[in-house]
Tab-separated table of C-alpha atoms in Angstrom:
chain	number	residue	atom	x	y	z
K	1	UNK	CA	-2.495	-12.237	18.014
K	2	UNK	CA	-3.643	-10.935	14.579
K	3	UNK	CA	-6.131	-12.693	12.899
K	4	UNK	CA	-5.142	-14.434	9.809
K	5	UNK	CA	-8.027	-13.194	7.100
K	6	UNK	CA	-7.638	-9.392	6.314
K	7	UNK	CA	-10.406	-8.467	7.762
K	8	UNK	CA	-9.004	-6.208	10.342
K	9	UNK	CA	-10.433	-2.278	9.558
K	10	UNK	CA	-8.076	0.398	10.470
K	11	UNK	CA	-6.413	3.942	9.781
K	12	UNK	CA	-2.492	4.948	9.838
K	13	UNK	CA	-1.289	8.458	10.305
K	14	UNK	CA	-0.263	8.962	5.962
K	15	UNK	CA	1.597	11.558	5.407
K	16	UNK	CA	-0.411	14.547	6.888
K	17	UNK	CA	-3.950	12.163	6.057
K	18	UNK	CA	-5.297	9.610	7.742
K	19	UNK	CA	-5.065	6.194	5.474
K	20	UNK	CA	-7.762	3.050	6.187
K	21	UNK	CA	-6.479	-0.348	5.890
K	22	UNK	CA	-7.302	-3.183	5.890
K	23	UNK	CA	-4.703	-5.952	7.522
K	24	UNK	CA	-4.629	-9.488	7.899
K	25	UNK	CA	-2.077	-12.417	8.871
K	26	UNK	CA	1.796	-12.483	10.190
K	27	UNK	CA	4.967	-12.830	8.800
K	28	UNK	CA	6.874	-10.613	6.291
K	29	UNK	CA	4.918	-7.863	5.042
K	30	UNK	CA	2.982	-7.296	1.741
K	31	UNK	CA	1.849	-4.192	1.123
K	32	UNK	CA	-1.125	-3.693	-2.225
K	33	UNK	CA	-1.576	-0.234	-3.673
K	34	UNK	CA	-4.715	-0.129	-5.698
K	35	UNK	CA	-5.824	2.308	-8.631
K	36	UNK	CA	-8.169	4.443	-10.010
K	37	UNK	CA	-11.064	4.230	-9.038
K	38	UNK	CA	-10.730	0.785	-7.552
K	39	UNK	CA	-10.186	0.359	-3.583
K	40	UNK	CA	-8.720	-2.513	-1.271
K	41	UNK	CA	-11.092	-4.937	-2.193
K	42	UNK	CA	-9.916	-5.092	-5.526
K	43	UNK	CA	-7.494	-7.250	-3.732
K	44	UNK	CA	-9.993	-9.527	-1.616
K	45	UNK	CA	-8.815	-12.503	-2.887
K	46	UNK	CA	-4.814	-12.142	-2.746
K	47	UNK	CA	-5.054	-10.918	1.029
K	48	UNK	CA	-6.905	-13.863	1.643
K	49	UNK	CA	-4.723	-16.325	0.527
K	50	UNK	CA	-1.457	-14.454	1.309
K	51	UNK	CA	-2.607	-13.776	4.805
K	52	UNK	CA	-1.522	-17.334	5.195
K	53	UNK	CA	1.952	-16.274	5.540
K	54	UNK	CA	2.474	-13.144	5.260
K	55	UNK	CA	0.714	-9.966	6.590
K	56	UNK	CA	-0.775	-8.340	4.527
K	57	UNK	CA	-1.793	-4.976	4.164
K	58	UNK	CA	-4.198	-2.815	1.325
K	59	UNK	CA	-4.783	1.088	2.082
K	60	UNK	CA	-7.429	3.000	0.898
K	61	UNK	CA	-5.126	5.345	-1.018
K	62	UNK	CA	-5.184	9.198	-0.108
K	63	UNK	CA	-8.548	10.858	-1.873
K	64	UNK	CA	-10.602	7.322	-2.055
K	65	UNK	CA	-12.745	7.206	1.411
K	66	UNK	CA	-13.140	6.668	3.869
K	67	UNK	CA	-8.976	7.388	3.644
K	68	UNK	CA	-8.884	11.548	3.826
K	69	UNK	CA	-9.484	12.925	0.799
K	70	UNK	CA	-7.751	15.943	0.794
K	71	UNK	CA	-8.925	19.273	-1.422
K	72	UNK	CA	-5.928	20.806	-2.344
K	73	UNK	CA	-4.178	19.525	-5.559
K	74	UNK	CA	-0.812	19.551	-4.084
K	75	UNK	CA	-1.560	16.939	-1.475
K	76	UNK	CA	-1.428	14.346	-4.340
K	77	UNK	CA	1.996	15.169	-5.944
K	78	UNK	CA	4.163	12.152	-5.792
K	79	UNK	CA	6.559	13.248	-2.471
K	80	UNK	CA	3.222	12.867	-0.135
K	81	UNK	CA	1.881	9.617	-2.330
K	82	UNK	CA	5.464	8.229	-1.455
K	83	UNK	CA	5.362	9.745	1.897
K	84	UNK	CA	2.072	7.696	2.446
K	85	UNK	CA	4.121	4.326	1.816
K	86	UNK	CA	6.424	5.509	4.000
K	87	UNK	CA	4.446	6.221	6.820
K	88	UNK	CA	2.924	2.375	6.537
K	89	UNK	CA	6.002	0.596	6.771
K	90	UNK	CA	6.489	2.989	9.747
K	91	UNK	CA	2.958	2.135	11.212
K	92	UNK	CA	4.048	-1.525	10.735
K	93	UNK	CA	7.596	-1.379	12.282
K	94	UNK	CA	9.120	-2.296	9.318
K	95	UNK	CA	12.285	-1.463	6.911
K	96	UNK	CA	10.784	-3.326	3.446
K	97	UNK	CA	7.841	-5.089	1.790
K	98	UNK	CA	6.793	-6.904	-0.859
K	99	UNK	CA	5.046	-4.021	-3.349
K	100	UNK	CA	1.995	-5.212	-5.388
K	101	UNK	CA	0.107	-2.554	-6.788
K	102	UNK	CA	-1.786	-2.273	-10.400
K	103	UNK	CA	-2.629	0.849	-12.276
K	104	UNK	CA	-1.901	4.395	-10.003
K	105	UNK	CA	-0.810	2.533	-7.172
K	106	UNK	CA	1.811	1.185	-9.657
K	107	UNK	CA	2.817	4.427	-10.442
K	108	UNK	CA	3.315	5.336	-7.112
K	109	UNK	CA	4.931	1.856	-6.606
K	110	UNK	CA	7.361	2.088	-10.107
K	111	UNK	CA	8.742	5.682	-7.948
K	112	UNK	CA	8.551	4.290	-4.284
K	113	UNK	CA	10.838	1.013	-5.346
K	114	UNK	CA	13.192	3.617	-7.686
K	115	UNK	CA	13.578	5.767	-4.983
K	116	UNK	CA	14.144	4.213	-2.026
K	117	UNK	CA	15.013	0.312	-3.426
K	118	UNK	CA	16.446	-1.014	-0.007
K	119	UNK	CA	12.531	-0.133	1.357
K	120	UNK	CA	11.317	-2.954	-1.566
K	121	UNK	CA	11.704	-6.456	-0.910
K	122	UNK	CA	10.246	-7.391	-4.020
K	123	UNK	CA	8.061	-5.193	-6.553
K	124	UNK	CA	4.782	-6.798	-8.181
K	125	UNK	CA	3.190	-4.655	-10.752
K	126	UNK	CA	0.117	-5.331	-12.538
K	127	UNK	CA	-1.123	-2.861	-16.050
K	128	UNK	CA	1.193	0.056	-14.900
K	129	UNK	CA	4.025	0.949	-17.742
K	130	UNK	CA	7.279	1.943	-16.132
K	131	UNK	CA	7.554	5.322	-15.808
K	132	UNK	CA	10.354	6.061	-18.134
K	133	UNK	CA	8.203	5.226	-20.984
């Protein structure tokens, strides 16, 4: 049985990276994508009160430790960043989330939720213009 404060530390296979995470709760998945040059614990406070019914789940995106950081500029185009989402629902066993992300994980969540909309439940962003503008 998963505890129900996020306070559970581990890593998913990304795409080609190891991602850390921290997890917490059960029930339909949320999934927060920080930015730049913020980590999971900018979102201490939601996980704690959404791990009341929902699990919850905030990565350490790729290139902010102790998540790989990867040296080659390539590894952060948008296909692996997307590919990285991807491979947590997988991790999770499931189809779709709930997106909340703010700043460069709202890029990356403004694409994910364009590109693959039957993945996204529902899409939260927070100071991230969509990318059309």
């Amino acid at each position: 049985m998963r505890s129900s404060s996020p306070g559970n530390r581990r890593h998913a296979d990304g795409d080609g990276v190891k991602l850390f995470f921290v997890q917490g709760g059960e029930g339909e998945l949320m999934l927060f994508l920080h930015g730049a040059p913020d980590s999971w614990t900018l979102y201490s406070q939601q996980l704690a009160e959404f791990a009341r019914d929902h699990m919850v789940a905030a990565p350490n995106l790729r290139g902010f430790a102790p998540s790989d950081q990867p040296k080659a500029v390539d590894a952060y185009a948008m296909p692996r960043l997307l590919g990285d989402v991807h491979a947590l629902l997988r991790h999770f066993g499931r189809e779709r989330c709930i997106l909340v992300s703010n700043d460069w994980g709202g890029t990356i969540a403004w694409v994910f939720a364009s590109a693959y909309p039957r993945r996204v439940e529902r899409l939260v962003i927070l100071n991230a213009p969509h990318p059309a503008i």
